Short mmCIF file of C-alpha atoms (C1' of nucleotides) in Angstrom, two decimals:
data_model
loop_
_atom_site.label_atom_id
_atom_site.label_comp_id
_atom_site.label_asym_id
_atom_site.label_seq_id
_atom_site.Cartn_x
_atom_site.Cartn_y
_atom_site.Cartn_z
CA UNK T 1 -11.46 54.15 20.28
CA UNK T 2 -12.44 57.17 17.88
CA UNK T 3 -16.03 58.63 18.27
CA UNK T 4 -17.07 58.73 14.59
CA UNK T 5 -20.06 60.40 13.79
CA UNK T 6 -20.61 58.33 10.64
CA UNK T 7 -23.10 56.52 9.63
CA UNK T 8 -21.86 53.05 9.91
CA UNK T 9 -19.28 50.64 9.37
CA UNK T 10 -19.25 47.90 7.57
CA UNK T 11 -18.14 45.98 10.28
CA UNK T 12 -20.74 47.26 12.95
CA UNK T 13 -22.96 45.87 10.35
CA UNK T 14 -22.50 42.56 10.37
CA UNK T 15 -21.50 42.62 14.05
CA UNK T 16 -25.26 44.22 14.33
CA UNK T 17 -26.35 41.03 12.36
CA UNK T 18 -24.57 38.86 13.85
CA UNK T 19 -25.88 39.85 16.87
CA UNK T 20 -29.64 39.58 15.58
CA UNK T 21 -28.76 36.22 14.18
CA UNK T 22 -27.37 35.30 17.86
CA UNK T 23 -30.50 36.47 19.81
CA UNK T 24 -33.01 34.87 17.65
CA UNK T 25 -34.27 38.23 15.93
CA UNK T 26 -33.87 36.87 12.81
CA UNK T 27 -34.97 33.00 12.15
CA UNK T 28 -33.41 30.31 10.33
CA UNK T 29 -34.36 30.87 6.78
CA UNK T 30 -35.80 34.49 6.94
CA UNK T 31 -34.33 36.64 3.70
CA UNK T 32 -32.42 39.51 4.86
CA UNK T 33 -33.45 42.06 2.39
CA UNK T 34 -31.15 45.07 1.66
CA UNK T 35 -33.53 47.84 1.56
CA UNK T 36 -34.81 46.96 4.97
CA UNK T 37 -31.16 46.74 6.33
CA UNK T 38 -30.49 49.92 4.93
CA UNK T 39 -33.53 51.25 6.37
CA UNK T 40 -32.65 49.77 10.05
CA UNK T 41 -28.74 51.10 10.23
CA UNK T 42 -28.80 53.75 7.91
CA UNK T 43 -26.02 52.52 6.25
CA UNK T 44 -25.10 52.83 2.72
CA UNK T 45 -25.83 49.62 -0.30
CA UNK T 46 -22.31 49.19 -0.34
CA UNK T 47 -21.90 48.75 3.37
CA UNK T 48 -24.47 46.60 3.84
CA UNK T 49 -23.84 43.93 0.82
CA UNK T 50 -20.05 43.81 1.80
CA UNK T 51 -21.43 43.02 5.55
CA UNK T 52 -23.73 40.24 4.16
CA UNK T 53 -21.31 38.87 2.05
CA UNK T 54 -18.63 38.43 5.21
CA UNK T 55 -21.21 36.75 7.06
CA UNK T 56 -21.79 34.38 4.15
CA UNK T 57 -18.15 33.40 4.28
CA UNK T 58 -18.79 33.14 8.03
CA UNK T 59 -21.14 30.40 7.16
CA UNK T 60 -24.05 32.73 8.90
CA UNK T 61 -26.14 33.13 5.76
CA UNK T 62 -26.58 31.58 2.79
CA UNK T 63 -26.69 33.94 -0.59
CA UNK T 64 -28.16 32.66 -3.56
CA UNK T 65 -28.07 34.60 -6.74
CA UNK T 66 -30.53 37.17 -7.30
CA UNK T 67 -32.73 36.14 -4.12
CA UNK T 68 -30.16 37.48 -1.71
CA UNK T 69 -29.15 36.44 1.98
CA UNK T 70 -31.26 34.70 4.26
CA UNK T 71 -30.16 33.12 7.71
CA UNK T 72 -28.62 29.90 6.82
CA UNK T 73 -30.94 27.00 8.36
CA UNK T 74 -28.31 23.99 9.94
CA UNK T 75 -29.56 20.21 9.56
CA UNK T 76 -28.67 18.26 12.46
CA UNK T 77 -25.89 16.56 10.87
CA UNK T 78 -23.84 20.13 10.29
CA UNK T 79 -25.00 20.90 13.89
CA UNK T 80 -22.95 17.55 14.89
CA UNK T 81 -20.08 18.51 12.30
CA UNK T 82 -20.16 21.76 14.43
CA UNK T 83 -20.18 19.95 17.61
CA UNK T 84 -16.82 17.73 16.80
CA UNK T 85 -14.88 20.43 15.48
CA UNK T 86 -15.37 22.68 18.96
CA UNK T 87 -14.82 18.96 20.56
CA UNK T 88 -11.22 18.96 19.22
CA UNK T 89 -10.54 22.58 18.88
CA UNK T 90 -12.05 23.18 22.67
CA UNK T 91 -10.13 20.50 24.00
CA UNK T 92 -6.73 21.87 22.30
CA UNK T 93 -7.71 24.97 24.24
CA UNK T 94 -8.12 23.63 27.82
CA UNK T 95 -5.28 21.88 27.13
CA UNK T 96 -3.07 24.50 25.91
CA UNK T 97 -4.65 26.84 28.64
CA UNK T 98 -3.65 24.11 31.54
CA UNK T 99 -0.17 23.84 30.57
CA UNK T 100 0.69 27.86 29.78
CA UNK T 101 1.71 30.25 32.65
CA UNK T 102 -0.93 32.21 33.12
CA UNK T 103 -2.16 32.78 37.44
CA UNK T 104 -4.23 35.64 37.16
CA UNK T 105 -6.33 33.85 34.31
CA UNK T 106 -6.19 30.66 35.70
CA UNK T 107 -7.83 32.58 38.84
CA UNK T 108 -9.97 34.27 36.67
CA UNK T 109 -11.73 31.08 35.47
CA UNK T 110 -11.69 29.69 39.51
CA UNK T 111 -13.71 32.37 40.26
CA UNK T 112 -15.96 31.94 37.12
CA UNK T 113 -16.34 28.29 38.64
CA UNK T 114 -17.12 28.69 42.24
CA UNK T 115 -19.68 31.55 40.94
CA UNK T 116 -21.27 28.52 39.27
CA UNK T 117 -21.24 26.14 41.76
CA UNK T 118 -22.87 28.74 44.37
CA UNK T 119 -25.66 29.09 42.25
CA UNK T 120 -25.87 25.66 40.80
CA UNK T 121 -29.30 24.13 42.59
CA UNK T 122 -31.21 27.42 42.35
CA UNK T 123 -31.82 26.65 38.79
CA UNK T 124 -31.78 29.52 37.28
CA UNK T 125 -30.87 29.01 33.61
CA UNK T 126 -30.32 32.06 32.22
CA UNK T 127 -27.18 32.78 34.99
CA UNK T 128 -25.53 29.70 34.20
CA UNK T 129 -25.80 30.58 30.48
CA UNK T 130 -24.18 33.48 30.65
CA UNK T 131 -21.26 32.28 33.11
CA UNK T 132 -20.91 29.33 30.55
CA UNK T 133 -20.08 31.37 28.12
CA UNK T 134 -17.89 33.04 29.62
CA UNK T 135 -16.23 30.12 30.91
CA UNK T 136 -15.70 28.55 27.53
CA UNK T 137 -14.65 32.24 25.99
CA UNK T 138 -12.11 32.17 28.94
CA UNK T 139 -10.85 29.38 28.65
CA UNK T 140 -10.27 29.95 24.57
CA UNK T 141 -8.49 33.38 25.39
CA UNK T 142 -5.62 31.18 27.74
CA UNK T 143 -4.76 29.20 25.15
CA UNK T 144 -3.56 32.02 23.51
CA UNK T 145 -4.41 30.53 20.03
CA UNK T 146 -5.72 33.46 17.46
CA UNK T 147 -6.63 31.06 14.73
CA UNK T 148 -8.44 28.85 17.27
CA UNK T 149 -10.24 31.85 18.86
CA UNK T 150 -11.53 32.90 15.37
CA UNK T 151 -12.76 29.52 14.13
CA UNK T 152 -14.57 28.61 17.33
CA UNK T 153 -16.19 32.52 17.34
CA UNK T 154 -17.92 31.65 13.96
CA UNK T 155 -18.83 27.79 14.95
CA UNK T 156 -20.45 29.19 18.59
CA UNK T 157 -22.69 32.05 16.66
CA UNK T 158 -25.53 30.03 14.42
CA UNK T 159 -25.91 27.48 17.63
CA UNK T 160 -26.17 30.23 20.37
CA UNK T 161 -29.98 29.77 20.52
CA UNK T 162 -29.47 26.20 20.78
CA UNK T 163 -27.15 26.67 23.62
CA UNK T 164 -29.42 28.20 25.75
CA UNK T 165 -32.64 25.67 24.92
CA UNK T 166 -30.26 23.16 26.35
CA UNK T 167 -29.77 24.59 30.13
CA UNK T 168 -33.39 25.22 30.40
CA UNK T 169 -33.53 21.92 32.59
CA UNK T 170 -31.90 21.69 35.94
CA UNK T 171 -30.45 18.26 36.05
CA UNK T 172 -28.71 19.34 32.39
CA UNK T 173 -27.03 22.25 34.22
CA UNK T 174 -25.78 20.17 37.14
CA UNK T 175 -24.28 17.63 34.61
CA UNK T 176 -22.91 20.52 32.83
CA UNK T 177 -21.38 22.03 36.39
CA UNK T 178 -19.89 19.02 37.28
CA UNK T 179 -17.61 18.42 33.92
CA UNK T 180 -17.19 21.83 34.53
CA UNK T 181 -15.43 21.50 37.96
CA UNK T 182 -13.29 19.11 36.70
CA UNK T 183 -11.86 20.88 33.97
CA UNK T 184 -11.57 23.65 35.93
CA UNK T 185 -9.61 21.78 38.34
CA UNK T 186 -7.31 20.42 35.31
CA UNK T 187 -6.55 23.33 33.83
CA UNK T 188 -5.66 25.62 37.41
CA UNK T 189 -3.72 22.85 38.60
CA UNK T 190 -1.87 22.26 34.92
CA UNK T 191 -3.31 18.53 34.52
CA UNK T 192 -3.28 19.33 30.11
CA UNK T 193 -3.76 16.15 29.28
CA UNK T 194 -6.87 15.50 31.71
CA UNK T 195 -7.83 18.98 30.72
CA UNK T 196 -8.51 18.25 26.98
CA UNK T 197 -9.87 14.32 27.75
CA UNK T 198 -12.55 15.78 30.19
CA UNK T 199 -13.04 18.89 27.62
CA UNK T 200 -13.54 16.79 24.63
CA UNK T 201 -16.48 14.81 26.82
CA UNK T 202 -18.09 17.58 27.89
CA UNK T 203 -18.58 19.07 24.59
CA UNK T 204 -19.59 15.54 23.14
CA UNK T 205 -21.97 15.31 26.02
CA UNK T 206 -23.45 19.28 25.19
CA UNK T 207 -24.12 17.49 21.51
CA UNK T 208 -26.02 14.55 22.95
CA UNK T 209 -28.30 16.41 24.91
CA UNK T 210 -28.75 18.93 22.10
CA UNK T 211 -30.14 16.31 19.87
CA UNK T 212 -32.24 14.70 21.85
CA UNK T 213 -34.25 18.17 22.52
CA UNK T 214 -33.70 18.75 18.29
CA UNK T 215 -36.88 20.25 17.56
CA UNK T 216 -36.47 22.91 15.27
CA UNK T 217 -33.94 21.53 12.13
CA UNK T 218 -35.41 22.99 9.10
CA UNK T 219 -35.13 20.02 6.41
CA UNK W 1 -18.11 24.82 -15.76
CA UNK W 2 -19.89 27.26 -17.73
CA UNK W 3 -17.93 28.95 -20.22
CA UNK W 4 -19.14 32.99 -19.84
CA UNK W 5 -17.42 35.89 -21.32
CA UNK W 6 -17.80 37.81 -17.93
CA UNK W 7 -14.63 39.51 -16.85
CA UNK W 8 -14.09 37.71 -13.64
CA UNK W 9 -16.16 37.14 -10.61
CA UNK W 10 -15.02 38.44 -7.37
CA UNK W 11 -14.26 34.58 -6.34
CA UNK W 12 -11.99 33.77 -9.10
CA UNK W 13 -10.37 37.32 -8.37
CA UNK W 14 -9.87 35.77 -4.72
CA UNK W 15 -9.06 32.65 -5.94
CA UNK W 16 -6.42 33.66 -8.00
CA UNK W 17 -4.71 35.76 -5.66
CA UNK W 18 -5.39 32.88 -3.01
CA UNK W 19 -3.20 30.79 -5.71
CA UNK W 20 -0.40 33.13 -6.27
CA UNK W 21 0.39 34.06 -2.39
CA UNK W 22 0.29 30.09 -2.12
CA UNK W 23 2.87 29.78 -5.25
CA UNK W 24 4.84 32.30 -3.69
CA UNK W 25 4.36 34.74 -7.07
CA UNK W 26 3.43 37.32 -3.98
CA UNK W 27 5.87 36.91 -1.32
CA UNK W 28 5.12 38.12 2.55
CA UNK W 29 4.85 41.70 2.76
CA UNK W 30 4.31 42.68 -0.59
CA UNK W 31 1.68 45.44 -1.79
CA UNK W 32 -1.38 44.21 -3.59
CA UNK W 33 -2.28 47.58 -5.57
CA UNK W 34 -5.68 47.72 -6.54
CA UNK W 35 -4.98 48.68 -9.80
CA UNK W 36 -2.21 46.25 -10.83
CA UNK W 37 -4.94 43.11 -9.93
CA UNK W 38 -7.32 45.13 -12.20
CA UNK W 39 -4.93 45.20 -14.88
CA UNK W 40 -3.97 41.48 -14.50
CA UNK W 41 -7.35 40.33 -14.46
CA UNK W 42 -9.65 42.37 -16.22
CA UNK W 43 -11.86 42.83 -13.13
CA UNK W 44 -13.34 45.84 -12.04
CA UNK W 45 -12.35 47.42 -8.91
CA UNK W 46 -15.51 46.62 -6.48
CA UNK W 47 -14.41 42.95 -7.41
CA UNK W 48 -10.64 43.52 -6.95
CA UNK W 49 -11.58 45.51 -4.07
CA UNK W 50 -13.78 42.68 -2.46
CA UNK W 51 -12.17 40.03 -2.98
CA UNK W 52 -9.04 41.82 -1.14
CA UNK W 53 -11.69 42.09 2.10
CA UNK W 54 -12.32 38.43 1.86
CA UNK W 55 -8.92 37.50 1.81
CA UNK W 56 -8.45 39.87 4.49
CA UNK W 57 -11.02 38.10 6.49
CA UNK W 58 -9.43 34.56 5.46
CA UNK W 59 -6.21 36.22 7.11
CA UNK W 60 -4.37 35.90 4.46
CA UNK W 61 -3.33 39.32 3.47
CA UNK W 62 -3.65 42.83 6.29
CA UNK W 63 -5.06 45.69 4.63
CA UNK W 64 -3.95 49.00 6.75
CA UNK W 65 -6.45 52.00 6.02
CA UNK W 66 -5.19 54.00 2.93
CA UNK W 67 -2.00 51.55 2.64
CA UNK W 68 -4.10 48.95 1.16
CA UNK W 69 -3.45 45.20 1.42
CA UNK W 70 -0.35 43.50 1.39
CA UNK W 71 0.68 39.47 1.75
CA UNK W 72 0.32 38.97 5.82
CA UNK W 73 3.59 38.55 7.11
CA UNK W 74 3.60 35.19 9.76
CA UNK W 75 5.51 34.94 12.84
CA UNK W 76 7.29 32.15 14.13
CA UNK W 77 4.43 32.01 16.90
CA UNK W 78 1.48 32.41 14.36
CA UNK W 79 2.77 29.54 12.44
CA UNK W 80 3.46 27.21 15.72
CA UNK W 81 -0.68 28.13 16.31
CA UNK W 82 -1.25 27.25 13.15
CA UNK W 83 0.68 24.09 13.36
CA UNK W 84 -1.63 23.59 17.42
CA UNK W 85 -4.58 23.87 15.03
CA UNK W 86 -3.84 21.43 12.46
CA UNK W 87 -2.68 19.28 14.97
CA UNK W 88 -6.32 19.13 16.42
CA UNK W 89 -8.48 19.39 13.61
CA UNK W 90 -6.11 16.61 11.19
CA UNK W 91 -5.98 14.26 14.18
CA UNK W 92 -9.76 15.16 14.50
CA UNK W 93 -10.45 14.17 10.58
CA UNK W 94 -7.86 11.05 10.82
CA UNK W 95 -10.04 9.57 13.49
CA UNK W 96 -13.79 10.15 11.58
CA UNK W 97 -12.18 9.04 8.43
CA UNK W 98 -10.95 5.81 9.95
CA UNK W 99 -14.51 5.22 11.80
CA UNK W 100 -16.62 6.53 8.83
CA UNK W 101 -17.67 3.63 5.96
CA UNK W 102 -16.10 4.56 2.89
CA UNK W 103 -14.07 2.44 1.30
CA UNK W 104 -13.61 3.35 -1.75
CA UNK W 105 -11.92 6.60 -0.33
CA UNK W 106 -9.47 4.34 1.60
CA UNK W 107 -8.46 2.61 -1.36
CA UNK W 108 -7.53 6.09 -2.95
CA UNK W 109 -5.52 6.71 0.14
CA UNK W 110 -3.70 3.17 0.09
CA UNK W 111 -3.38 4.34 -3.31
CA UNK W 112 -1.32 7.24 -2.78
CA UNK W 113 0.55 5.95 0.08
CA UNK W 114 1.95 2.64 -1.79
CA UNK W 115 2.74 5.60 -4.62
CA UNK W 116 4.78 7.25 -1.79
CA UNK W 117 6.34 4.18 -0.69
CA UNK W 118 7.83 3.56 -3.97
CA UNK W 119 9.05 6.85 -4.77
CA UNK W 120 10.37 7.48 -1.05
CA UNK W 121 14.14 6.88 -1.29
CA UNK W 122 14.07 8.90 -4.94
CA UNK W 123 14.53 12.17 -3.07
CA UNK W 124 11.79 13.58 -5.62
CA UNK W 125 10.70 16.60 -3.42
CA UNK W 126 8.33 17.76 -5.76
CA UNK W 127 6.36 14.50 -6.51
CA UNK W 128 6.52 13.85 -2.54
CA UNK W 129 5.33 17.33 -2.07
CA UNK W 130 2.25 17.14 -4.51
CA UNK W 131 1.48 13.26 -3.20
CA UNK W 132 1.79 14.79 0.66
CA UNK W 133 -0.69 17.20 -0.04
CA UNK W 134 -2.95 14.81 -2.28
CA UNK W 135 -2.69 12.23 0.74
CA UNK W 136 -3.74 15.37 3.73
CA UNK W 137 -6.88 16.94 1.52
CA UNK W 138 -8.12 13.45 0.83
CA UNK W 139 -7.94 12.48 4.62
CA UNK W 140 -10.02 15.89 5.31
CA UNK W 141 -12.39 14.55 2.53
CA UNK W 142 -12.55 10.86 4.06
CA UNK W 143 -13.83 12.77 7.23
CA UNK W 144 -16.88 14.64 5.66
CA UNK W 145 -16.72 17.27 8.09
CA UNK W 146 -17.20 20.51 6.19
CA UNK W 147 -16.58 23.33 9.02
CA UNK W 148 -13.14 21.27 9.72
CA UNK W 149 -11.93 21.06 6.26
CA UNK W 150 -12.88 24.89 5.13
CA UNK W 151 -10.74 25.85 8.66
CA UNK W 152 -8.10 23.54 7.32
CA UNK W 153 -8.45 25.29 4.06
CA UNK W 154 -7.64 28.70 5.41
CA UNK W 155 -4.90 27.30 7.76
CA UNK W 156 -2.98 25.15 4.83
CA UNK W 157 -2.53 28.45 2.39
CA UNK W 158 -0.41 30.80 4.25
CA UNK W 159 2.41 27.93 5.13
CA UNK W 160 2.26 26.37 1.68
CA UNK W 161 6.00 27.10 0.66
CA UNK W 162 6.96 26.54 3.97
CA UNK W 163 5.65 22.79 3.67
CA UNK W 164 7.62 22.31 0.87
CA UNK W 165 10.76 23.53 1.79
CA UNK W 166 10.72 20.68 4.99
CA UNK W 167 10.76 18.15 2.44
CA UNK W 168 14.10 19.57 0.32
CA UNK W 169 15.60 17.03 3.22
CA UNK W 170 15.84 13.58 1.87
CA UNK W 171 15.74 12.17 5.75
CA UNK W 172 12.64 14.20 6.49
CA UNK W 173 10.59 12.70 3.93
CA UNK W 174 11.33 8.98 4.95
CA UNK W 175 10.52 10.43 8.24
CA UNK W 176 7.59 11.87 6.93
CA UNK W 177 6.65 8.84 5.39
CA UNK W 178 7.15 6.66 7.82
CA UNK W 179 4.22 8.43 9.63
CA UNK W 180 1.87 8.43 6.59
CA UNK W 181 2.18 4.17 6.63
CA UNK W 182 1.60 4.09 10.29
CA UNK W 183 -1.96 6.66 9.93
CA UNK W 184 -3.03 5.19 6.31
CA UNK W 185 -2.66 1.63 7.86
CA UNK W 186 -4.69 2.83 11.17
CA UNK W 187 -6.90 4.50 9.04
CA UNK W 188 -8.29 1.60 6.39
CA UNK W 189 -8.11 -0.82 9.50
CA UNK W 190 -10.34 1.58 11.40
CA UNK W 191 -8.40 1.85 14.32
CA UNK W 192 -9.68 5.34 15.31
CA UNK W 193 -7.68 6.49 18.07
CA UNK W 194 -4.56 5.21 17.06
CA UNK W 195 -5.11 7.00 13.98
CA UNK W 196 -5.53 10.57 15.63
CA UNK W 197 -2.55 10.10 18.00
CA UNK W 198 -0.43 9.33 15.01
CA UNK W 199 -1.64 12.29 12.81
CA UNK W 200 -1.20 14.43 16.16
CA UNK W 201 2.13 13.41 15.96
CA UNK W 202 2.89 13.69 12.87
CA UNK W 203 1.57 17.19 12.45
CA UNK W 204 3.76 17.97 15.59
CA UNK W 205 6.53 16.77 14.18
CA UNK W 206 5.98 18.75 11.20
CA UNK W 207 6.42 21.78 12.89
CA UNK W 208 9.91 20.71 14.76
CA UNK W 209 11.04 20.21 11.56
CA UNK W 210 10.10 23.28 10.28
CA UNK W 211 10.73 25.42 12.64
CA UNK W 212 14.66 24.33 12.53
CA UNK W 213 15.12 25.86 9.17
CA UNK W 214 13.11 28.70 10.21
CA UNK W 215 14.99 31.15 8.04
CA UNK W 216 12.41 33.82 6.99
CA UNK W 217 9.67 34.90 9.27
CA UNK W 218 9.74 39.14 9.04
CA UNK W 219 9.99 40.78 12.66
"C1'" DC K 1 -63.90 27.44 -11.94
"C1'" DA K 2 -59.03 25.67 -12.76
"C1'" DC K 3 -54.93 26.74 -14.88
"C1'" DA K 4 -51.33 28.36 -18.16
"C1'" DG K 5 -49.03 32.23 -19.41
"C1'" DG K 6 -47.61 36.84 -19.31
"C1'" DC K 7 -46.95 41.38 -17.01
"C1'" DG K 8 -44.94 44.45 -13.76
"C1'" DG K 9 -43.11 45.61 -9.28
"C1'" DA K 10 -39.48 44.33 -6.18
"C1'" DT K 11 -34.96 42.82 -5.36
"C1'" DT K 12 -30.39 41.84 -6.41
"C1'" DG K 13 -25.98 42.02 -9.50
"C1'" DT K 14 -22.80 44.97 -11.62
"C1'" DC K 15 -20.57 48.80 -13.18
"C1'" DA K 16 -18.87 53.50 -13.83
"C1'" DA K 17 -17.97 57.89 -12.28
"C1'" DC K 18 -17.00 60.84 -8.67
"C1'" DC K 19 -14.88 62.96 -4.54
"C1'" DA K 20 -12.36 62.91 0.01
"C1'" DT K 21 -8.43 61.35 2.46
"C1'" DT K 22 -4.05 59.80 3.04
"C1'" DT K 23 0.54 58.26 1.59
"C1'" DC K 24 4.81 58.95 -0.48
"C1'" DG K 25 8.16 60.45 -3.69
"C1'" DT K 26 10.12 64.66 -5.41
"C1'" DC K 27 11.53 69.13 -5.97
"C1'" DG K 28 12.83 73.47 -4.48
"C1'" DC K 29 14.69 76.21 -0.82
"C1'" DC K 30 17.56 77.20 3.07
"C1'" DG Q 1 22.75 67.86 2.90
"C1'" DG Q 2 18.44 68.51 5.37
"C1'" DC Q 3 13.70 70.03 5.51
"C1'" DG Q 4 9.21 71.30 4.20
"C1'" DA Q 5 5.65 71.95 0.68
"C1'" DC Q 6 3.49 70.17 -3.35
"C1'" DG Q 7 1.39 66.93 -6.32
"C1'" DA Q 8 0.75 62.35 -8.25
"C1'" DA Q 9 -0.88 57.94 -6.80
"C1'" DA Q 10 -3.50 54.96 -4.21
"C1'" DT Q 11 -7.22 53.86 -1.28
"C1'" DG Q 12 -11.94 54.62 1.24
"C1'" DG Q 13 -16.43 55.35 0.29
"C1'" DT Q 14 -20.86 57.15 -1.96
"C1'" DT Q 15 -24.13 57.72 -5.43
"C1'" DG Q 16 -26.67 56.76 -9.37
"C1'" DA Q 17 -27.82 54.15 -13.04
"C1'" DC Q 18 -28.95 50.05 -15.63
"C1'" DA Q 19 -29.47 44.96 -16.42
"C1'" DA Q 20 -30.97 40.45 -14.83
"C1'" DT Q 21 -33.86 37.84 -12.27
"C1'" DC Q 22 -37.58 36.42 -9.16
"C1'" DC Q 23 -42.29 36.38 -7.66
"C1'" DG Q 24 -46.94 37.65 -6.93
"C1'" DC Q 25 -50.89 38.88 -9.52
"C1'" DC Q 26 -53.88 39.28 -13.22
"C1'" DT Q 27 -56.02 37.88 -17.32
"C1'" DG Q 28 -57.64 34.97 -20.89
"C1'" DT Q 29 -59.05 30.44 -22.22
"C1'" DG Q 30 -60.92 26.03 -22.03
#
DNA sequence: CACAGGCGGATTGTCAACCATTTCGTCGCC
DNA sequence: GGCGACGAAATGGTTGACAATCCGCCTGTG
């Protein structure tokens, strides 16, 4: 990579957005203002409206006119429309993943899974987050599918938060661990068909759990 | 529609060239210069010039720094992902239309598929081809799944021509057909799963067929 | 005191002009 | 004929300006 010294991209701007969408900085239906944008990143007007407007396209935020972006709220019916795409596209990845030739990934996501057995019972939530997601990331990259990778990147963003809310109880992550193992298992030993089946449930089962904890859905 | 005497907004801009790569009036690889759109359309250049970023971001065209954008070339392995996709996210929408509670909808689609079967053994590509594509959008409608059918969206554009040069084979459309009675019937009988593994199929076999004429697909 | 209406700041939408940077064809020179 | 420099053309990006709109606040009236 080049070490620019300017200002800012528009790119690293809606990355930096993005981001602050992710991590809960900025709330469901708090305006993102230009000036204050500008005033954060330094970047130019230009930069920072074409950044907003490719996260509206990315479904982030919402623009209306003359009021200008604010962090799209999600009723619990898109959060299920959400939830059944990554069902089928997540599944088409496991089993795509289980039936290409790929060993040092494959060993890649073993490891992923015995680090999350080890520290299944200790219950700490915000571990087995972070190795979720980078199970399911894994598991997109060995499919191998670019258009699959993209569209699941901008469906996993706006319920990040919602993610982690769900692991915050132990017998939740256990559930979660044991679909898990048996994907895992499908995948490394090139089971595709059992791969996308178990897939498809675990992701339906992430849904049902979400809901029943649904607390914040803005109208 | 409101009739304004604005120039063009930056969406029409995009929609227009959306159009015209999907017509084929812009074939793979050609230059889109900045000031040839302007001079079409009547737009200004921060219009021109964003709605070639949100094509870019729709994958549609590559823009290379100071070479501007140009119609995005597809390999033979971008277009079988794109085909993987479809396959899951179609299949996905065949199986929520058939359990969702709309029939009116399903009357449109035995509509168009009893207007299929009688023009089948006509060999009238071009009524097939428009009634093939009225009969996929309104399945992706049926489902009411907005995150699947803007994905679809963005997947159907770049292989537009390519769907309608399968169906230049008399055989493939009966083929072709043949499929559509077995996933409309599924479909307005509500027979869910049968209806995804037939539209899995069919999407599948889509692709053979396609990629045996595989003629032009640049490097 | 309640409320309708207007006023002005704040914010966004849009455009035009401008300059830097790079690409690419062309022309002259060897 | 080949090669290098030059300049037109195209793009990347910034700035400033102005119009349109929204929204809070203030005032006048009943």
């Amino acid at each position: 990579m080049i070490a620019k010294t300017k200002p800012l991209a528009a790119n690293d701007v809606a990355s930096r957005l993005r981001d602050g969408i992710r991590m809960g900085r900025y709330v469901p239906g708090q305006r993102l203002v230009e000036a204050d944008i500008i005033a954060d990143t330094g970047a130019t007007r230009s930069r920072v409206r074409e950044a907003l407007q490719r996260l509206a396209t990315e479904g982030l935020v919402t623009i209306e006119e003359f009021r200008g972006a604010s962090v799209k709220k999600l009723t619990l019916d898109e959060v299920r429309q959400i939830y059944r795409a990554r069902m089928a596209l997540e599944g088409l990845a496991a089993a795509e993943f289980a039936t290409a030739d790929k060993p040092d990934l494959k060993a890649r996501l073993q490891a992923i899974q015995t680090e999350m057995d080890s520290g299944e019972s200790t219950g700490d939530h915000e571990q087995f987050g972070r190795l979720n997601t980078a199970w399911h990331r894994l598991i997109i990259e060995g499919a191998g599918n670019d258009y699959v990778r993209a569209f699941l990147a901008t469906l996993t963003v706006p319920i990040y938060r919602l993610l982690f809310s769900t692991f915050y109880n132990a017998q939740r992550i256990d559930a979660a661990n044991a679909d898990h193992r048996l994907i895992t298992a499908a995948i490394v030993e090139g089971r595709a068909e059992d791969a996308e089946r178990f897939m498809r449930a675990h992701v339906e089962q992430g849904f049902h759990s979400l809901s029943t904890i649904h607390s914040h859905f803005g109208n």
